[in-house]
Coordinates of N, CA and C and ligand atoms in Angstrom, one line a residue:
M1 N 0.5 -1.3 0.1 CA 0.0 -0.1 -0.2 C 0.9 1.3 0.2
V2 N 0.4 2.1 -0.5 CA 1.3 3.5 -0.6 C 0.9 4.4 0.4
K3 N 2.3 4.8 0.8 CA 1.9 5.5 2.2 C 2.5 7.3 2.2
V4 N 1.3 7.9 2.9 CA 1.6 9.2 2.4 C 1.5 10.0 3.7
F5 N 2.5 10.5 3.7 CA 3.1 11.3 4.9 C 3.1 12.9 5.0
G6 N 2.1 13.6 5.8 CA 2.0 15.2 5.4 C 2.5 15.7 7.0
I7 N 3.6 16.9 6.6 CA 3.8 17.3 7.6 C 3.3 18.7 7.8
A8 N 2.5 18.8 8.7 CA 2.0 20.3 9.0 C 2.7 21.4 9.6
G9 N 3.3 22.6 9.2 CA 4.3 23.5 9.6 C 3.4 24.5 10.1
S10 N 2.0 25.0 10.1 CA 1.6 26.1 10.6 C 1.5 26.2 11.8
P11 N 1.4 27.2 12.6 CA 1.7 27.6 13.9 C -0.3 27.6 14.1
R12 N -0.8 27.7 13.1 CA -2.1 27.9 13.2 C -3.3 26.5 12.6
K13 N -4.0 26.4 14.3 CA -4.6 25.3 13.9 C -5.9 25.3 13.0
N14 N -6.1 24.7 12.2 CA -7.2 24.3 11.3 C -6.8 26.0 10.2
G15 N -6.1 26.3 10.3 CA -5.6 27.6 9.3 C -5.6 26.9 7.9
N16 N -5.2 27.7 7.0 CA -5.4 28.0 5.3 C -4.6 26.9 4.9
T17 N -3.1 26.3 5.3 CA -2.0 25.3 4.9 C -2.7 24.0 5.5
D18 N -3.4 24.2 6.9 CA -3.9 23.2 7.6 C -5.0 22.6 6.9
M19 N -5.9 23.1 6.1 CA -7.2 22.9 5.6 C -6.4 22.2 3.8
L20 N -5.5 22.7 3.0 CA -5.4 22.3 1.9 C -4.4 20.8 2.1
L21 N -3.8 20.6 3.3 CA -3.0 19.2 3.3 C -4.5 18.7 3.6
A22 N -5.2 18.8 4.4 CA -6.3 18.1 5.0 C -7.0 17.2 3.8
E23 N -7.3 18.2 2.5 CA -8.3 17.9 1.4 C -7.1 16.9 0.5
F24 N -5.6 17.6 0.6 CA -4.8 16.8 -0.2 C -4.7 14.8 0.7
M25 N -4.9 14.7 1.8 CA -4.8 13.6 2.3 C -6.0 12.8 2.0
R26 N -6.8 13.7 2.3 CA -8.4 13.0 1.7 C -8.5 12.4 0.3
G27 N -7.8 13.2 -0.5 CA -8.0 13.0 -1.9 C -6.8 11.6 -2.2
A28 N -5.7 11.9 -1.3 CA -4.9 10.1 -1.5 C -5.5 9.3 -0.5
A29 N -6.4 9.0 0.2 CA -6.8 8.4 0.9 C -8.2 7.9 0.1
S30 N -8.6 8.6 -0.2 CA -9.4 8.3 -1.4 C -9.2 7.1 -2.6
R31 N -8.0 7.2 -3.0 CA -7.5 6.7 -3.8 C -6.9 5.2 -2.9
G32 N -6.7 4.8 -1.7 CA -6.5 3.8 -1.1 C -5.2 3.9 -0.2
A33 N -4.9 4.9 -0.5 CA -3.3 5.2 0.3 C -3.5 5.4 1.8
E34 N -2.2 5.0 2.3 CA -2.3 4.9 3.9 C -2.0 6.1 4.2
V35 N -2.9 6.8 5.0 CA -2.1 8.9 4.9 C -1.9 9.1 6.8
K36 N -0.8 9.5 7.1 CA -0.7 9.9 8.2 C -0.1 11.3 8.1
T37 N -0.7 12.5 9.1 CA -0.2 13.7 8.9 C 0.0 14.1 10.5
V38 N 1.6 14.6 10.7 CA 1.7 15.2 11.8 C 1.9 16.8 12.0
F39 N 1.4 17.5 13.2 CA 1.5 18.8 13.0 C 2.7 19.0 14.0
L40 N 3.5 20.0 13.5 CA 4.6 19.9 14.0 C 4.6 21.2 15.4
R41 N 3.5 21.6 15.3 CA 2.9 22.9 16.3 C 2.9 21.8 18.1
D42 N 2.5 20.4 17.9 CA 1.9 19.5 18.6 C 3.1 18.8 19.0
L43 N 4.5 18.9 18.5 CA 5.5 17.9 18.5 C 6.9 19.1 20.0
Q44 N 7.5 17.9 20.4 CA 9.0 19.0 21.1 C 9.9 18.5 20.4
F45 N 10.4 19.3 19.9 CA 11.8 18.8 19.2 C 12.8 20.1 19.0
S46 N 14.2 19.9 19.4 CA 15.2 20.9 19.2 C 15.4 21.3 18.4
T47 N 16.1 22.6 17.8 CA 16.5 22.3 16.7 C 18.6 22.0 16.4
C48 N 19.0 21.7 15.3 CA 19.9 21.0 15.0 C 21.0 22.0 16.0
Q49 N 21.7 21.2 16.1 CA 23.0 21.8 17.6 C 24.1 21.9 16.6
H50 N 24.1 21.1 15.4 CA 25.7 21.0 14.5 C 26.5 20.3 15.5
C51 N 26.3 19.3 16.1 CA 27.3 18.1 17.4 C 28.0 17.6 16.2
D52 N 27.7 17.2 14.8 CA 28.4 16.1 14.0 C 28.5 14.8 14.6
A53 N 27.6 14.8 15.3 CA 27.1 13.3 16.1 C 26.6 12.5 15.1
C54 N 26.1 12.9 14.1 CA 25.2 12.4 13.0 C 26.3 11.7 11.9
L55 N 27.1 12.4 12.0 CA 28.1 11.8 10.7 C 28.7 10.5 11.2
K56 N 28.9 10.4 12.1 CA 29.5 8.4 12.5 C 28.4 7.5 11.9
A57 N 27.1 7.6 12.2 CA 26.3 6.7 12.0 C 24.8 7.0 10.9
G58 N 25.1 8.4 10.7 CA 23.8 9.0 9.9 C 22.6 9.1 11.0
I59 N 22.5 8.8 12.6 CA 21.3 8.8 13.5 C 22.3 10.4 14.5
C60 N 20.8 10.6 14.4 CA 20.4 12.2 15.5 C 20.8 11.6 17.1
K61 N 21.6 12.2 17.5 CA 21.5 11.5 19.3 C 20.6 12.4 19.8
I62 N 20.1 13.4 19.2 CA 19.2 14.0 20.0 C 17.8 13.2 20.0
K63 N 17.6 13.0 21.6 CA 15.9 11.9 21.5 C 14.9 12.6 21.8
D64 N 13.9 13.1 20.7 CA 12.7 13.9 21.1 C 12.1 13.6 20.2
D65 N 11.0 14.4 19.8 CA 10.2 13.7 18.8 C 10.5 13.7 17.5
M66 N 11.5 14.3 16.6 CA 12.2 13.9 15.6 C 12.3 12.6 15.1
Q67 N 12.5 11.9 16.4 CA 12.7 10.4 15.7 C 11.7 9.5 15.6
M68 N 10.4 10.1 15.6 CA 8.9 9.7 15.2 C 9.1 9.9 13.8
I69 N 9.3 11.6 13.4 CA 9.6 11.7 12.2 C 10.5 11.2 11.1
Y70 N 11.8 11.0 11.6 CA 12.3 9.9 10.7 C 12.1 8.5 10.3
K71 N 11.4 8.1 11.6 CA 10.7 6.8 10.8 C 9.5 6.9 9.8
D72 N 8.8 8.2 10.2 CA 7.8 7.8 9.1 C 8.1 8.8 7.5
L73 N 9.5 9.1 7.6 CA 9.9 9.7 6.4 C 10.7 8.2 5.8
E74 N 10.9 7.6 6.7 CA 11.6 6.3 6.2 C 10.5 5.3 5.8
E75 N 9.2 5.8 5.9 CA 8.3 4.3 5.6 C 7.7 5.4 4.5
A76 N 7.4 6.4 4.4 CA 6.8 7.0 3.5 C 7.1 6.6 1.9
D77 N 6.2 6.6 1.1 CA 6.0 6.8 -0.5 C 6.1 8.2 -1.1
I78 N 5.3 8.8 0.0 CA 5.1 10.1 -0.5 C 5.2 11.3 0.6
M79 N 6.0 12.2 0.2 CA 5.8 13.5 1.6 C 5.3 14.4 1.2
V80 N 4.8 15.1 1.6 CA 3.5 16.5 2.0 C 4.2 17.3 3.0
L81 N 5.0 18.7 2.5 CA 5.4 19.3 3.4 C 4.2 20.8 3.3
A82 N 3.6 20.9 4.3 CA 2.7 22.2 4.2 C 3.1 23.1 5.3
S83 N 3.5 24.4 4.8 CA 3.8 25.9 5.7 C 3.1 26.8 4.8
P84 N 2.9 28.0 5.5 CA 2.9 29.3 5.5 C 3.9 29.9 5.2
V85 N 3.9 30.9 4.3 CA 5.1 31.9 4.2 C 4.9 32.6 5.2
Q86 N 6.1 32.5 6.0 CA 6.6 33.6 7.1 C 7.9 34.6 7.0
F87 N 8.1 35.6 6.7 CA 9.0 36.4 6.1 C 9.9 35.6 5.4
M88 N 8.8 35.5 4.2 CA 9.3 35.0 3.0 C 9.9 33.1 2.9
G89 N 10.0 32.9 4.2 CA 10.7 31.8 4.2 C 9.5 30.7 4.9
V90 N 9.6 29.3 5.3 CA 8.9 28.3 5.9 C 8.8 28.7 7.3
T91 N 8.1 28.0 8.2 CA 7.7 28.9 9.3 C 9.1 27.9 10.2
A92 N 9.4 28.6 11.8 CA 10.0 28.0 12.2 C 10.5 26.9 12.4
P93 N 9.3 26.0 13.0 CA 9.3 24.3 13.2 C 9.8 23.7 11.7
M94 N 8.9 24.1 11.0 CA 9.4 23.5 9.6 C 10.7 23.6 9.3
K95 N 11.4 24.6 9.5 CA 12.9 24.7 9.0 C 13.7 23.9 10.1
A96 N 12.9 24.1 11.5 CA 13.6 23.1 12.5 C 13.9 21.6 11.9
M97 N 12.8 21.1 11.5 CA 12.8 19.7 11.1 C 13.5 19.7 10.1
I98 N 13.2 20.2 9.1 CA 14.4 20.4 7.8 C 15.9 20.1 8.2
D99 N 16.1 21.3 9.1 CA 17.6 21.2 9.8 C 17.9 19.8 10.1
R100 N 17.4 19.3 11.3 CA 17.1 18.0 11.8 C 17.7 16.4 11.3
C101 N 16.9 17.0 9.7 CA 17.5 16.1 8.6 C 19.3 16.1 8.2
Q102 N 19.7 17.0 8.5 CA 21.1 16.7 8.4 C 21.7 15.6 8.9
A103 N 20.9 14.7 9.5 CA 21.2 13.5 9.8 C 21.0 12.2 8.6
L104 N 20.0 12.5 8.2 CA 19.9 11.7 6.8 C 20.7 12.2 5.4
W105 N 21.0 13.5 5.5 CA 22.1 14.1 4.8 C 23.7 13.3 4.8
A106 N 23.9 13.1 6.0 CA 25.2 12.6 6.5 C 24.8 11.0 5.9
R107 N 24.0 10.3 6.0 CA 23.8 9.3 5.6 C 24.4 9.1 3.9
K108 N 23.8 10.4 3.2 CA 24.1 10.1 2.0 C 25.3 10.3 1.6
Y109 N 25.2 11.7 1.8 CA 27.3 12.3 1.2 C 28.3 12.1 2.2
V110 N 28.3 11.7 3.4 CA 29.2 11.2 4.2 C 29.4 9.7 4.3
L111 N 28.4 9.0 4.5 CA 28.4 7.5 4.8 C 28.2 6.9 3.3
K112 N 27.5 7.2 2.4 CA 27.2 6.7 1.0 C 26.2 5.8 1.3
T113 N 25.4 6.3 2.1 CA 24.0 4.8 2.1 C 23.0 5.8 1.7
P114 N 21.3 4.9 1.6 CA 20.3 5.8 1.1 C 19.6 6.7 2.0
P115 N 19.5 7.7 1.9 CA 19.4 8.7 3.1 C 17.7 8.2 3.8
L116 N 16.8 7.4 3.3 CA 15.8 6.8 3.9 C 15.6 5.4 3.6
G117 N 16.7 5.1 3.7 CA 16.9 3.6 4.2 C 16.7 2.4 3.1
D118 N 16.3 2.9 1.8 CA 16.2 2.1 1.1 C 16.2 2.8 -0.5
T119 N 16.1 2.1 -1.6 CA 16.1 3.5 -2.9 C 14.7 3.3 -3.5
R120 N 14.0 2.8 -3.1 CA 12.6 2.9 -4.0 C 12.2 4.3 -4.0
P121 N 11.6 4.3 -5.2 CA 11.1 6.0 -5.8 C 10.0 6.6 -4.7
R122 N 10.6 7.8 -4.6 CA 9.6 8.4 -3.5 C 9.3 9.6 -3.9
K123 N 8.0 10.3 -3.7 CA 7.8 11.6 -4.1 C 7.5 12.4 -3.1
G124 N 7.2 14.2 -3.2 CA 7.4 15.1 -2.8 C 6.7 16.2 -3.2
F125 N 5.8 16.6 -2.4 CA 5.0 17.6 -2.8 C 5.0 18.7 -1.8
L126 N 4.7 19.8 -2.3 CA 5.1 21.5 -1.3 C 3.5 22.1 -1.6
I127 N 2.8 22.5 -0.1 CA 1.7 23.1 -0.3 C 2.3 24.5 0.7
S128 N 1.6 25.6 -0.1 CA 2.2 27.1 0.5 C 1.0 27.7 0.4
V129 N 1.0 28.8 1.6 CA -0.1 30.1 1.4 C 0.8 30.8 1.7
G130 N 0.4 32.1 1.1 CA 0.9 33.6 1.9 C 0.0 35.1 1.6
G131 N 0.0 35.7 2.4 CA -1.0 37.0 2.2 C -0.8 37.9 1.6
R132 N 0.6 37.5 1.2 CA 0.7 39.0 0.1 C 0.6 38.3 -1.4
K133 N 1.1 40.1 -2.6 CA 0.9 39.4 -3.7 C 1.8 39.1 -4.4
I134 N 3.3 39.6 -3.7 CA 4.2 39.9 -5.0 C 4.3 38.3 -5.7
T135 N 5.2 38.6 -6.6 CA 5.3 37.8 -7.6 C 6.4 36.3 -7.1
N136 N 7.1 36.9 -6.8 CA 8.4 35.9 -5.9 C 8.6 35.6 -5.0
L137 N 7.2 35.4 -4.7 CA 6.5 35.5 -2.9 C 7.1 33.7 -2.8
F138 N 7.0 33.0 -3.4 CA 7.3 31.4 -3.0 C 8.8 30.9 -3.2
E139 N 9.5 31.5 -3.9 CA 11.0 30.9 -4.5 C 11.9 30.7 -3.3
P140 N 11.9 31.4 -2.2 CA 12.8 31.3 -1.5 C 12.2 29.3 -1.0
I141 N 11.2 29.4 -0.7 CA 10.2 28.3 -0.1 C 10.8 27.5 -0.9
Q142 N 10.4 27.2 -2.5 CA 10.5 26.3 -3.5 C 12.1 25.7 -3.2
A143 N 13.0 26.6 -3.2 CA 14.3 26.3 -3.9 C 14.4 25.6 -2.2
M144 N 14.3 26.0 -1.2 CA 14.5 25.0 0.3 C 14.1 23.9 0.3
I145 N 12.7 23.8 -0.1 CA 12.3 22.2 -0.3 C 12.5 21.3 -1.3
K146 N 12.7 22.1 -2.7 CA 13.5 21.0 -3.8 C 14.9 20.8 -3.3
T147 N 15.4 21.6 -2.5 CA 16.9 21.3 -1.8 C 16.9 19.9 -1.3
F148 N 16.0 20.2 -0.1 CA 15.6 19.2 0.9 C 14.5 17.4 0.1
F149 N 14.0 18.3 -0.7 CA 13.7 16.6 -1.4 C 14.8 16.1 -2.2
V150 N 15.7 17.0 -2.9 CA 17.1 16.5 -3.3 C 17.9 15.7 -2.3
I151 N 18.0 15.9 -1.3 CA 19.3 15.5 -0.2 C 18.3 14.0 0.3
L152 N 17.2 13.9 0.2 CA 16.7 12.6 0.8 C 16.2 11.8 -0.8
N153 N 16.6 11.9 -1.7 CA 16.1 11.0 -2.4 C 14.6 11.4 -3.1
I154 N 14.1 12.1 -2.9 CA 12.7 12.2 -3.0 C 12.6 13.3 -4.4
K155 N 11.5 12.5 -5.3 CA 11.8 13.2 -6.6 C 10.4 14.2 -6.6
Y156 N 10.6 15.8 -6.6 CA 9.5 16.6 -6.2 C 8.5 16.9 -7.4
Y157 N 7.5 16.2 -6.9 CA 6.5 15.9 -7.9 C 5.7 17.2 -8.6
G158 N 5.8 18.5 -7.6 CA 4.8 19.4 -7.7 C 4.4 20.4 -6.2
D159 N 3.6 21.4 -6.5 CA 3.0 22.2 -5.9 C 2.0 23.2 -5.8
L160 N 1.7 23.1 -5.0 CA -0.2 24.1 -4.9 C 0.6 25.2 -4.0
L161 N 0.4 26.0 -4.7 CA 0.8 27.6 -3.9 C -0.2 28.8 -4.1
F162 N -0.6 29.4 -3.1 CA -1.6 30.3 -3.1 C -1.3 31.6 -2.3
R163 N -1.1 32.6 -3.3 CA -1.2 34.1 -2.3 C -1.9 35.0 -2.4
E164 N -1.9 35.9 -1.5 CA -3.1 36.7 -1.0 C -4.0 35.9 -0.2
V165 N -3.6 35.2 0.3 CA -4.3 34.6 1.4 C -4.0 34.5 2.8
D166 N -5.2 35.4 3.6 CA -4.2 35.7 5.0 C -5.3 35.4 6.1
A167 N -6.4 35.7 6.4 CA -6.9 35.4 7.2 C -7.5 34.0 7.5
R168 N -7.8 33.4 8.9 CA -7.7 32.1 8.8 C -8.6 31.6 8.2
G169 N -8.6 30.3 7.5 CA -9.7 29.3 6.7 C -10.2 30.4 5.5
A170 N -9.4 31.5 4.9 CA -9.7 32.5 3.9 C -9.7 31.2 2.5
I171 N -8.6 30.2 2.7 CA -8.7 29.3 1.6 C -9.8 29.1 0.7
A172 N -10.6 28.8 2.2 CA -12.1 28.0 1.3 C -12.7 29.1 0.6
Q173 N -12.6 30.3 0.6 CA -13.3 31.5 0.1 C -12.5 31.4 -2.0
H174 N -11.4 30.4 -1.8 CA -11.1 30.3 -3.0 C -11.9 29.5 -3.6
P175 N -11.8 30.0 -5.4 CA -13.1 29.2 -6.2 C -12.3 27.9 -6.2
T176 N -11.1 27.6 -6.1 CA -10.9 26.1 -6.8 C -9.7 25.4 -5.6
A177 N -9.2 25.9 -5.2 CA -8.0 25.7 -4.1 C -7.8 24.1 -3.4
L178 N -9.2 24.1 -2.4 CA -9.4 23.1 -2.0 C -9.7 21.6 -2.7
R179 N -10.6 21.8 -3.9 CA -10.3 20.9 -4.9 C -9.2 20.5 -5.3
Q180 N -8.2 21.3 -6.1 CA -7.0 21.3 -6.5 C -6.1 20.4 -5.2
A181 N -6.6 20.8 -4.0 CA -5.4 20.3 -3.2 C -6.2 18.5 -3.1
F182 N -7.5 18.0 -3.5 CA -8.3 17.0 -3.1 C -7.4 16.4 -4.2
E183 N -7.7 16.8 -5.6 CA -7.6 15.9 -6.8 C -5.9 16.2 -6.9
A184 N -4.6 16.9 -6.3 CA -3.3 16.7 -6.4 C -3.2 15.3 -5.5
G185 N -4.1 15.3 -4.4 CA -3.8 14.0 -3.5 C -4.1 12.5 -4.6
Q186 N -5.3 12.7 -5.1 CA -5.3 11.4 -5.8 C -4.5 11.4 -6.9
K187 N -4.0 12.6 -7.6 CA -3.0 12.2 -8.8 C -2.2 11.7 -8.5
I188 N -1.1 12.1 -7.2 CA 0.0 11.7 -6.8 C 0.0 10.6 -6.8
V189 N -1.0 9.8 -5.9 CA -1.0 8.2 -5.8 C -1.5 7.6 -7.1
D190 N -2.1 8.2 -7.7 CA -2.3 7.6 -9.0 C -1.0 7.2 -9.8
D191 N -0.3 8.2 -9.6 CA 0.6 8.6 -11.0 C 2.0 7.5 -10.0
L192 N 2.0 7.2 -8.8 CA 3.2 6.6 -8.0 C 2.7 4.8 -8.3
K193 N 1.4 4.6 -8.5 CA 0.9 3.4 -8.3 C 1.3 3.0 -9.9
Q194 N 1.0 3.6 -10.8 CA 1.0 3.6 -11.7 C 2.9 3.1 -12.1
E195 N 3.6 4.1 -11.6 CA 5.0 3.6 -11.8 C 5.7 2.4 -11.3
M196 N 4.8 2.0 -10.0 CA 5.5 0.8 -9.4 C 5.1 -0.4 -10.1
E197 N 3.7 -0.4 -10.7 CA 3.2 -1.2 -11.6 C 4.5 -1.8 -12.8
I198 N 4.5 -0.6 -13.6 CA 5.4 -0.4 -14.8 C 6.7 -1.3 -14.4
A199 N 7.1 -0.7 -13.3 CA 8.5 -1.5 -12.6 C 8.2 -2.7 -12.5
K200 N 7.0 -2.9 -11.7 CA 6.9 -4.4 -11.5 C 7.1 -5.4 -12.9
T201 N 6.3 -4.6 -13.6 CA 6.2 -5.4 -15.0 C 7.3 -5.4 -16.0
A202 N 8.1 -4.6 -16.0 CA 10.0 -4.3 -16.3 C 10.6 -5.6 -15.2
G203 N 10.1 -6.0 -14.7 CA 10.9 -7.1 -14.1 C 12.0 -6.3 -12.9
Ligands
FMN301 C1 5.0 36.0 11.4 C2 4.5 35.7 10.6 C3 5.0 36.1 9.1 C4 4.5 36.2 7.6 N1 5.1 36.6 6.7 C5 4.6 36.6 5.8 C6 5.5 36.8 4.5 O1 6.8 36.8 4.5 N2 4.6 37.3 3.0 C7 3.3 37.0 2.9 O2 2.7 36.8 1.9 N3 2.9 36.5 4.4 C8 3.2 36.2 5.6 N4 2.4 36.2 6.4 C9 1.2 35.7 6.3 C10 0.6 34.0 6.3 O3 1.7 33.8 5.4 C11 -1.0 34.0 5.8 O4 -1.7 34.8 6.8 C12 -1.4 32.7 5.7 O5 -2.3 32.7 4.9 C13 -1.1 31.7 7.1 O6 -1.5 30.5 6.6 P1 -2.2 29.1 7.9 O7 -3.1 29.9 8.2 O8 -1.8 28.2 6.9 O9 -1.3 29.4 9.1 C14 3.3 35.7 7.7 C15 2.3 35.9 9.0 C16 3.1 35.6 10.4 C17 2.2 35.3 11.5

């Protein structure tokens, strides 16, 4: 079964990115995927201390809620990162989660092992929302998340990005956003399943 792991980075419960992520996961589940969402605001974890302990075995020595995230990342076939724009970047908890994946960077670039433990094809998706209108609003976040996925050997499948959405729940007033999220969740699962089928047939 295809496993979809969603990481919600907003501090705001039931806010715009939460709503989009929920629809994406509903779409994925409707195609038979097993879905799991974590809300970073509910977890306790430290920022990366750059202690370099992970360079020895690719394991972070800080024993906090990130240990659960490492496991979920390893098990997932599809990862979805959802964060509002904050000062042109992702939220602080999302950035902290990404930085703690230095341990996975170490597995790949120092220890020359698969960052997520095996080499099966994985797909990644980005969801973001910002209050402002500016055209380059999502460029820094896209650059960061694309890099994150490259390091983890996850193929960047696509994104849903909505500007000029500010008040909590305002995304529900958007004519297509929630439907787009639902359909993106369906499509990514369909596409991965199809790829898996082709790979199986090819032997
Ligand atoms: C600390 C903070 C920083 C923000 N910085 C930006 C920003 O740089 N650009 C922008 O367009 N919106 C910015 N916003 C607005 C949020 O991106 C916007 O309200 C978004 O809809 C929140 O999504 P959420 O409901 O999922 O939390 C900021 C909001 C906060 C609280």
